[in-house]
mmCIF file of C-alpha atoms in Angstrom:
data_model
loop_
_atom_site.group_PDB
_atom_site.id
_atom_site.type_symbol
_atom_site.label_atom_id
_atom_site.label_comp_id
_atom_site.label_asym_id
_atom_site.label_seq_id
_atom_site.Cartn_x
_atom_site.Cartn_y
_atom_site.Cartn_z
ATOM 1 C CA MET A 1 -11.437 15.178 14.833
ATOM 2 C CA THR A 2 -7.717 14.574 14.954
ATOM 3 C CA LYS A 3 -5.773 15.154 12.061
ATOM 4 C CA VAL A 4 -2.983 12.726 11.866
ATOM 5 C CA PRO A 5 0.214 13.775 10.152
ATOM 6 C CA MET A 6 1.236 13.175 6.569
ATOM 7 C CA VAL A 7 4.261 11.636 5.655
ATOM 8 C CA LYS A 8 6.044 11.451 1.969
ATOM 9 C CA LEU A 9 7.589 7.867 0.837
ATOM 10 C CA ASN A 10 10.204 8.440 -1.652
ATOM 11 C CA ASN A 11 8.117 7.485 -4.369
ATOM 12 C CA GLY A 12 6.122 10.974 -3.409
ATOM 13 C CA VAL A 13 3.328 9.168 -2.628
ATOM 14 C CA GLU A 14 2.192 10.481 0.983
ATOM 15 C CA MET A 15 0.840 8.293 4.217
ATOM 16 C CA PRO A 16 -0.246 8.907 7.736
ATOM 17 C CA GLN A 17 2.023 7.906 10.312
ATOM 18 C CA LEU A 18 -0.626 6.684 11.888
ATOM 19 C CA GLY A 19 -3.358 3.969 11.078
ATOM 20 C CA PHE A 20 -5.321 0.919 11.894
ATOM 21 C CA GLY A 21 -4.586 -2.526 11.856
ATOM 22 C CA VAL A 22 -7.002 -5.685 11.458
ATOM 23 C CA PHE A 23 -4.416 -8.744 12.076
ATOM 24 C CA GLN A 24 -6.349 -11.329 14.087
ATOM 25 C CA VAL A 25 -9.915 -10.003 13.156
ATOM 26 C CA PRO A 26 -10.905 -13.203 11.386
ATOM 27 C CA ASP A 27 -14.756 -12.753 11.667
ATOM 28 C CA LEU A 28 -14.897 -10.553 8.954
ATOM 29 C CA SER A 29 -18.707 -8.889 10.646
ATOM 30 C CA GLN A 30 -16.330 -7.804 13.644
ATOM 31 C CA ALA A 31 -13.609 -6.661 10.947
ATOM 32 C CA GLU A 32 -16.049 -4.738 9.316
ATOM 33 C CA GLU A 33 -17.406 -2.422 12.025
ATOM 34 C CA ALA A 34 -14.512 -2.245 13.884
ATOM 35 C CA VAL A 35 -13.065 -0.600 9.841
ATOM 36 C CA THR A 36 -16.722 1.356 9.940
ATOM 37 C CA ASN A 37 -15.574 2.637 13.607
ATOM 38 C CA ALA A 38 -12.355 2.934 12.666
ATOM 39 C CA LEU A 39 -13.039 4.802 9.789
ATOM 40 C CA GLN A 40 -15.909 7.530 11.386
ATOM 41 C CA ALA A 41 -12.650 8.258 14.320
ATOM 42 C CA GLY A 42 -10.847 9.468 11.890
ATOM 43 C CA TYR A 43 -8.541 6.993 10.895
ATOM 44 C CA ARG A 44 -7.606 6.797 6.754
ATOM 45 C CA LEU A 45 -4.525 4.245 7.134
ATOM 46 C CA ILE A 46 -5.708 -0.017 6.661
ATOM 47 C CA ASP A 47 -4.113 -2.393 6.714
ATOM 48 C CA THR A 48 -5.200 -5.558 6.056
ATOM 49 C CA ALA A 49 -3.424 -8.475 4.390
ATOM 50 C CA THR A 50 -4.280 -11.970 2.389
ATOM 51 C CA ALA A 51 -3.099 -13.859 5.667
ATOM 52 C CA TYR A 52 -5.302 -11.905 8.433
ATOM 53 C CA GLN A 53 -8.295 -13.498 5.724
ATOM 54 C CA ASN A 54 -10.786 -9.846 5.915
ATOM 55 C CA GLU A 55 -10.166 -8.335 3.383
ATOM 56 C CA GLU A 56 -13.765 -8.481 2.278
ATOM 57 C CA ALA A 57 -14.450 -6.529 5.284
ATOM 58 C CA VAL A 58 -12.546 -4.283 4.935
ATOM 59 C CA GLY A 59 -13.480 -3.120 0.927
ATOM 60 C CA ARG A 60 -17.418 -3.340 2.647
ATOM 61 C CA ALA A 61 -16.433 -0.929 5.535
ATOM 62 C CA ILE A 62 -14.845 1.508 3.014
ATOM 63 C CA GLN A 63 -17.261 0.977 0.122
ATOM 64 C CA LYS A 64 -20.330 1.848 2.747
ATOM 65 C CA SER A 65 -17.903 4.490 4.635
ATOM 66 C CA GLY A 66 -19.409 7.464 2.307
ATOM 67 C CA ILE A 67 -16.004 9.051 2.237
ATOM 68 C CA LYS A 68 -13.605 9.885 -0.954
ATOM 69 C CA ARG A 69 -11.563 6.255 -1.929
ATOM 70 C CA GLU A 70 -8.898 9.110 -2.692
ATOM 71 C CA GLU A 71 -8.731 9.859 1.250
ATOM 72 C CA ILE A 72 -8.218 6.376 2.247
ATOM 73 C CA PHE A 73 -4.630 4.908 2.091
ATOM 74 C CA VAL A 74 -4.782 1.432 2.352
ATOM 75 C CA THR A 75 -2.496 -1.087 2.736
ATOM 76 C CA SER A 76 -2.622 -5.493 2.037
ATOM 77 C CA LYS A 77 0.407 -8.089 1.881
ATOM 78 C CA LEU A 78 1.162 -11.318 -0.613
ATOM 79 C CA TRP A 79 0.954 -13.510 2.224
ATOM 80 C CA VAL A 80 4.332 -16.458 0.518
ATOM 81 C CA SER A 81 1.954 -19.198 -0.779
ATOM 82 C CA ASP A 82 1.820 -16.919 -3.499
ATOM 83 C CA PHE A 83 5.904 -15.841 -4.033
ATOM 84 C CA THR A 84 6.396 -16.642 -7.787
ATOM 85 C CA TYR A 85 5.636 -13.769 -10.561
ATOM 86 C CA ASP A 86 2.869 -16.135 -11.673
ATOM 87 C CA ARG A 87 0.894 -16.288 -8.720
ATOM 88 C CA ALA A 88 2.018 -13.477 -7.608
ATOM 89 C CA LYS A 89 -0.409 -11.760 -10.610
ATOM 90 C CA LYS A 90 -3.053 -13.377 -9.577
ATOM 91 C CA GLY A 91 -2.811 -12.803 -5.988
ATOM 92 C CA ILE A 92 -2.666 -9.150 -6.545
ATOM 93 C CA ASP A 93 -5.982 -9.067 -9.009
ATOM 94 C CA ALA A 94 -7.232 -11.494 -5.768
ATOM 95 C CA SER A 95 -6.282 -8.701 -3.214
ATOM 96 C CA LEU A 96 -7.836 -5.831 -5.041
ATOM 97 C CA GLU A 97 -11.299 -7.994 -6.179
ATOM 98 C CA LYS A 98 -11.963 -9.174 -2.582
ATOM 99 C CA LEU A 99 -11.356 -5.276 -1.246
ATOM 100 C CA GLY A 100 -13.190 -4.102 -4.178
ATOM 101 C CA LEU A 101 -10.988 -1.432 -5.403
ATOM 102 C CA ASP A 102 -9.330 -0.046 -8.398
ATOM 103 C CA TYR A 103 -5.904 -0.186 -6.977
ATOM 104 C CA MET A 104 -4.504 -0.585 -3.542
ATOM 105 C CA ASP A 105 -2.369 2.115 -2.053
ATOM 106 C CA LEU A 106 0.508 0.159 -0.457
ATOM 107 C CA TYR A 107 1.473 -3.500 -1.180
ATOM 108 C CA LEU A 108 3.869 -5.572 0.719
ATOM 109 C CA LEU A 109 5.724 -8.889 0.204
ATOM 110 C CA HIS A 110 4.776 -9.972 3.812
ATOM 111 C CA GLN A 111 7.332 -12.402 4.678
ATOM 112 C CA PRO A 112 11.313 -12.264 3.267
ATOM 113 C CA TYR A 113 10.664 -16.369 2.345
ATOM 114 C CA GLY A 114 9.978 -18.427 -1.108
ATOM 115 C CA ASP A 115 10.707 -16.196 -4.385
ATOM 116 C CA VAL A 116 10.979 -13.144 -3.066
ATOM 117 C CA MET A 117 12.411 -11.397 -6.662
ATOM 118 C CA GLY A 118 9.538 -13.395 -8.800
ATOM 119 C CA ALA A 119 6.770 -12.268 -6.471
ATOM 120 C CA TRP A 120 8.110 -8.132 -6.384
ATOM 121 C CA ARG A 121 8.518 -8.158 -10.631
ATOM 122 C CA ALA A 122 4.648 -8.605 -10.289
ATOM 123 C CA MET A 123 4.167 -6.341 -7.774
ATOM 124 C CA GLU A 124 6.667 -3.743 -9.611
ATOM 125 C CA GLU A 125 4.240 -4.250 -12.837
ATOM 126 C CA ALA A 126 1.315 -3.762 -11.269
ATOM 127 C CA TYR A 127 2.949 -0.668 -9.455
ATOM 128 C CA LYS A 128 4.049 0.079 -13.388
ATOM 129 C CA ALA A 129 0.079 -0.423 -14.508
ATOM 130 C CA GLY A 130 -1.052 1.348 -11.632
ATOM 131 C CA LYS A 131 -3.262 -1.226 -9.173
ATOM 132 C CA ILE A 132 -0.741 -0.330 -6.835
ATOM 133 C CA ARG A 133 0.747 3.107 -5.732
ATOM 134 C CA ALA A 134 3.594 2.172 -4.011
ATOM 135 C CA ILE A 135 5.593 -1.505 -3.156
ATOM 136 C CA GLY A 136 7.406 -2.503 0.049
ATOM 137 C CA VAL A 137 8.065 -5.056 2.302
ATOM 138 C CA SER A 138 7.463 -7.172 5.792
ATOM 139 C CA ASN A 139 9.142 -8.690 8.094
ATOM 140 C CA PHE A 140 12.946 -8.029 5.998
ATOM 141 C CA TYR A 141 16.079 -7.563 7.812
ATOM 142 C CA ALA A 142 18.487 -5.168 6.463
ATOM 143 C CA ASP A 143 21.581 -8.505 4.447
ATOM 144 C CA GLN A 144 17.265 -8.819 2.837
ATOM 145 C CA LEU A 145 16.371 -5.421 2.240
ATOM 146 C CA LYS A 146 19.492 -4.873 0.941
ATOM 147 C CA ASN A 147 19.819 -7.815 -1.196
ATOM 148 C CA LEU A 148 16.356 -6.645 -2.594
ATOM 149 C CA GLU A 149 17.269 -3.455 -3.278
ATOM 150 C CA LEU A 150 20.538 -3.724 -5.047
ATOM 151 C CA THR A 151 18.456 -6.660 -7.559
ATOM 152 C CA MET A 152 15.216 -5.170 -8.721
ATOM 153 C CA PRO A 153 14.572 -1.983 -10.273
ATOM 154 C CA VAL A 154 12.097 -0.818 -7.792
ATOM 155 C CA LYS A 155 12.885 0.375 -4.565
ATOM 156 C CA PRO A 156 10.726 -0.611 -1.492
ATOM 157 C CA VAL A 157 9.365 2.162 -0.203
ATOM 158 C CA VAL A 158 8.132 0.791 3.490
ATOM 159 C CA ASN A 159 9.547 -2.154 5.728
ATOM 160 C CA GLN A 160 6.805 -3.181 8.239
ATOM 161 C CA ILE A 161 8.362 -4.724 11.533
ATOM 162 C CA GLU A 162 7.157 -5.472 14.756
ATOM 163 C CA VAL A 163 8.834 -2.601 17.073
ATOM 164 C CA ASN A 164 7.661 -1.963 20.647
ATOM 165 C CA PRO A 165 9.395 -1.034 23.309
ATOM 166 C CA TRP A 166 10.747 -4.458 24.850
ATOM 167 C CA TYR A 167 11.449 -5.171 21.132
ATOM 168 C CA GLN A 168 12.901 -2.162 19.075
ATOM 169 C CA GLN A 169 15.087 -2.944 16.532
ATOM 170 C CA ALA A 170 17.347 0.397 16.720
ATOM 171 C CA ASP A 171 19.968 -1.305 14.412
ATOM 172 C CA GLU A 172 17.433 -2.051 11.810
ATOM 173 C CA VAL A 173 15.011 1.281 12.152
ATOM 174 C CA LYS A 174 17.819 3.324 12.113
ATOM 175 C CA PHE A 175 19.728 0.759 8.391
ATOM 176 C CA ASN A 176 16.232 1.330 6.895
ATOM 177 C CA GLN A 177 15.866 4.924 7.663
ATOM 178 C CA GLY A 178 19.332 5.810 6.380
ATOM 179 C CA GLU A 179 18.170 4.214 3.033
ATOM 180 C CA ASP A 180 14.922 6.206 2.502
ATOM 181 C CA ILE A 181 12.714 3.045 3.542
ATOM 182 C CA ARG A 182 9.693 4.618 6.408
ATOM 183 C CA VAL A 183 9.505 1.988 9.127
ATOM 184 C CA GLU A 184 5.866 1.044 9.723
ATOM 185 C CA ALA A 185 5.671 -0.756 13.453
ATOM 186 C CA TRP A 186 3.397 -3.950 13.479
ATOM 187 C CA ALA A 187 2.777 -4.700 17.168
ATOM 188 C CA PRO A 188 3.444 -1.541 19.166
ATOM 189 C CA PHE A 189 1.849 -2.465 21.812
ATOM 190 C CA ALA A 190 3.589 -5.934 22.118
ATOM 191 C CA GLU A 191 -0.419 -7.228 22.985
ATOM 192 C CA GLY A 192 0.181 -6.096 26.128
ATOM 193 C CA LYS A 193 2.767 -8.771 27.238
ATOM 194 C CA HIS A 194 5.328 -8.215 30.249
ATOM 195 C CA ASN A 195 2.376 -5.783 31.821
ATOM 196 C CA ILE A 196 3.257 -2.893 28.940
ATOM 197 C CA PHE A 197 -0.199 -0.955 30.081
ATOM 198 C CA THR A 198 0.577 -0.881 33.335
ATOM 199 C CA ASN A 199 4.259 -0.505 33.278
ATOM 200 C CA GLU A 200 5.641 2.181 35.805
ATOM 201 C CA LYS A 201 8.118 3.825 33.892
ATOM 202 C CA ILE A 202 5.818 4.860 30.708
ATOM 203 C CA ALA A 203 2.956 5.274 33.122
ATOM 204 C CA GLU A 204 5.301 8.085 34.983
ATOM 205 C CA ILE A 205 5.780 10.071 31.533
ATOM 206 C CA ALA A 206 1.884 8.951 30.877
ATOM 207 C CA GLN A 207 1.110 10.883 34.050
ATOM 208 C CA LYS A 208 2.808 13.759 33.332
ATOM 209 C CA TYR A 209 0.438 14.586 30.167
ATOM 210 C CA GLY A 210 -2.811 13.025 31.105
ATOM 211 C CA LYS A 211 -2.599 10.432 28.689
ATOM 212 C CA SER A 212 -2.225 6.280 29.436
ATOM 213 C CA ASN A 213 0.721 3.894 28.565
ATOM 214 C CA GLY A 214 -0.494 3.081 25.414
ATOM 215 C CA GLN A 215 -0.364 7.012 24.022
ATOM 216 C CA VAL A 216 2.992 7.552 25.020
ATOM 217 C CA ILE A 217 3.951 3.896 23.555
ATOM 218 C CA LEU A 218 2.434 5.855 19.751
ATOM 219 C CA ARG A 219 4.216 8.683 20.219
ATOM 220 C CA TRP A 220 7.810 7.341 21.425
ATOM 221 C CA LEU A 221 7.325 5.549 18.377
ATOM 222 C CA VAL A 222 5.970 8.818 15.623
ATOM 223 C CA GLN A 223 9.055 10.773 17.811
ATOM 224 C CA ARG A 224 11.775 8.364 16.101
ATOM 225 C CA GLY A 225 10.128 8.189 12.895
ATOM 226 C CA ILE A 226 8.095 5.382 12.289
ATOM 227 C CA THR A 227 4.766 5.032 11.003
ATOM 228 C CA VAL A 228 2.433 2.784 13.220
ATOM 229 C CA ILE A 229 -0.799 0.528 12.967
ATOM 230 C CA PRO A 230 -2.311 0.145 16.385
ATOM 231 C CA LYS A 231 -5.519 -2.380 16.543
ATOM 232 C CA SER A 232 -8.505 -2.191 18.309
ATOM 233 C CA VAL A 233 -11.898 -3.546 18.394
ATOM 234 C CA HIS A 234 -13.221 -1.168 21.125
ATOM 235 C CA ARG A 235 -13.987 2.807 19.969
ATOM 236 C CA ASN A 236 -13.061 4.191 23.109
ATOM 237 C CA ARG A 237 -9.369 2.791 22.585
ATOM 238 C CA MET A 238 -9.553 3.628 18.334
ATOM 239 C CA GLU A 239 -10.162 7.218 19.416
ATOM 240 C CA GLU A 240 -7.065 7.006 22.296
ATOM 241 C CA ASN A 241 -4.742 6.009 20.043
ATOM 242 C CA LEU A 242 -5.337 8.729 17.470
ATOM 243 C CA ASN A 243 -5.225 11.381 20.159
ATOM 244 C CA VAL A 244 -1.424 11.889 20.321
ATOM 245 C CA PHE A 245 -0.648 14.478 18.752
ATOM 246 C CA ASP A 246 -1.046 17.058 21.018
ATOM 247 C CA PHE A 247 2.429 16.542 22.884
ATOM 248 C CA GLU A 248 5.401 15.576 22.877
ATOM 249 C CA LEU A 249 8.215 13.594 24.855
ATOM 250 C CA THR A 250 11.488 14.851 26.327
ATOM 251 C CA ALA A 251 14.850 13.455 24.991
ATOM 252 C CA THR A 252 14.825 12.568 28.583
ATOM 253 C CA GLU A 253 11.604 10.706 28.707
ATOM 254 C CA MET A 254 12.907 9.360 25.070
ATOM 255 C CA GLN A 255 16.087 7.998 26.610
ATOM 256 C CA THR A 256 13.659 5.925 29.135
ATOM 257 C CA MET A 257 12.163 4.578 26.671
ATOM 258 C CA ALA A 258 15.147 3.553 24.769
ATOM 259 C CA SER A 259 16.888 1.944 28.711
ATOM 260 C CA LEU A 260 13.076 -0.244 28.511
ATOM 261 C CA ASP A 261 14.348 -2.471 25.481
ATOM 262 C CA LYS A 262 14.542 -6.218 26.347
ATOM 263 C CA ASN A 263 15.873 -6.904 22.607
ATOM 264 C CA GLU A 264 13.255 -10.151 21.672
ATOM 265 C CA SER A 265 10.808 -10.798 20.120
ATOM 266 C CA GLN A 266 7.211 -10.652 21.575
ATOM 267 C CA PHE A 267 6.635 -13.241 19.273
ATOM 268 C CA PHE A 268 9.253 -15.404 17.263
ATOM 269 C CA ASP A 269 12.143 -15.385 15.191
ATOM 270 C CA HIS A 270 12.269 -14.689 11.622
ATOM 271 C CA ARG A 271 15.776 -16.057 10.952
ATOM 272 C CA ASP A 272 15.226 -19.049 13.483
ATOM 273 C CA PRO A 273 14.734 -22.076 10.799
ATOM 274 C CA VAL A 274 12.846 -24.560 12.967
ATOM 275 C CA THR A 275 10.383 -21.639 13.015
ATOM 276 C CA ILE A 276 10.063 -20.586 9.552
ATOM 277 C CA GLU A 277 9.130 -24.270 8.758
ATOM 278 C CA GLN A 278 6.713 -24.421 11.498
ATOM 279 C CA ILE A 279 4.577 -21.522 10.881
ATOM 280 C CA PHE A 280 5.449 -20.814 7.052
ATOM 281 C CA GLY A 281 6.857 -24.394 5.640
ATOM 282 C CA SER A 282 3.388 -25.317 4.654
ATOM 283 C CA SER A 283 2.864 -22.488 2.433
ATOM 284 C CA LEU A 284 6.542 -22.709 0.684
ATOM 285 C CA LYS A 285 5.442 -26.726 -0.077
ATOM 286 C CA GLN A 286 2.768 -25.648 -1.724
ATOM 287 C CA LEU A 287 5.564 -23.667 -3.831
ATOM 288 C CA GLN A 288 7.415 -26.772 -5.009
#
């Protein structure tokens, strides 16, 4: 079984550098099976969120696994509909209840909208009370992150953002790492867009090491000091994604990967007002 390296967050908590995500697996039985298989394959970081609507399934898989609780690093996220102080307190407790856990290892603000400061205050309190071992954010740009850092007593430990070969976010990664905030990549495979799994430049590197394009991408992220949470519901792909710690890309190969950057999100622009209103507007209206 592959042993995944641990990285130390800025509050001293240790976190696996590679984990398993359950985004877009709303079917509870499928999600439970996927997490069960992931834990059996050797994953010890499981990433879910309130918005994924599968926290219960993640919790059941963890409880049935027979693995000691302290050996599994569990992440969930608060959705914007709970971004006030009072709602966030209830949202944290709701996540714990759905997961069936006494504590979460990491809890994130899922988006940089709504009453971020109020929600963060509630998370700080839960952190100090031992309900959460570490708190962070997701999808925050550098200025939004700096605003939170300067305003609130507890510094985020993680910023979970989109990072993949087509959208490398070099400046954002550099800023976060300079602030001692761990970057965690979601959508590392860009959901297969632009034929990422057959791209010739990546495939040439992969062939050299007897690896797949996906493994090269994960290795490239790990070598950038990024934590990554690939998702798959297929056991063979889960195992393949874990097997990226027995080779290392050369400086030239890292430059080849860097040359693939299209500098465009493969999903949506978090700063486009129309997109914000379309995707998050209904949740934000609940807070008015």
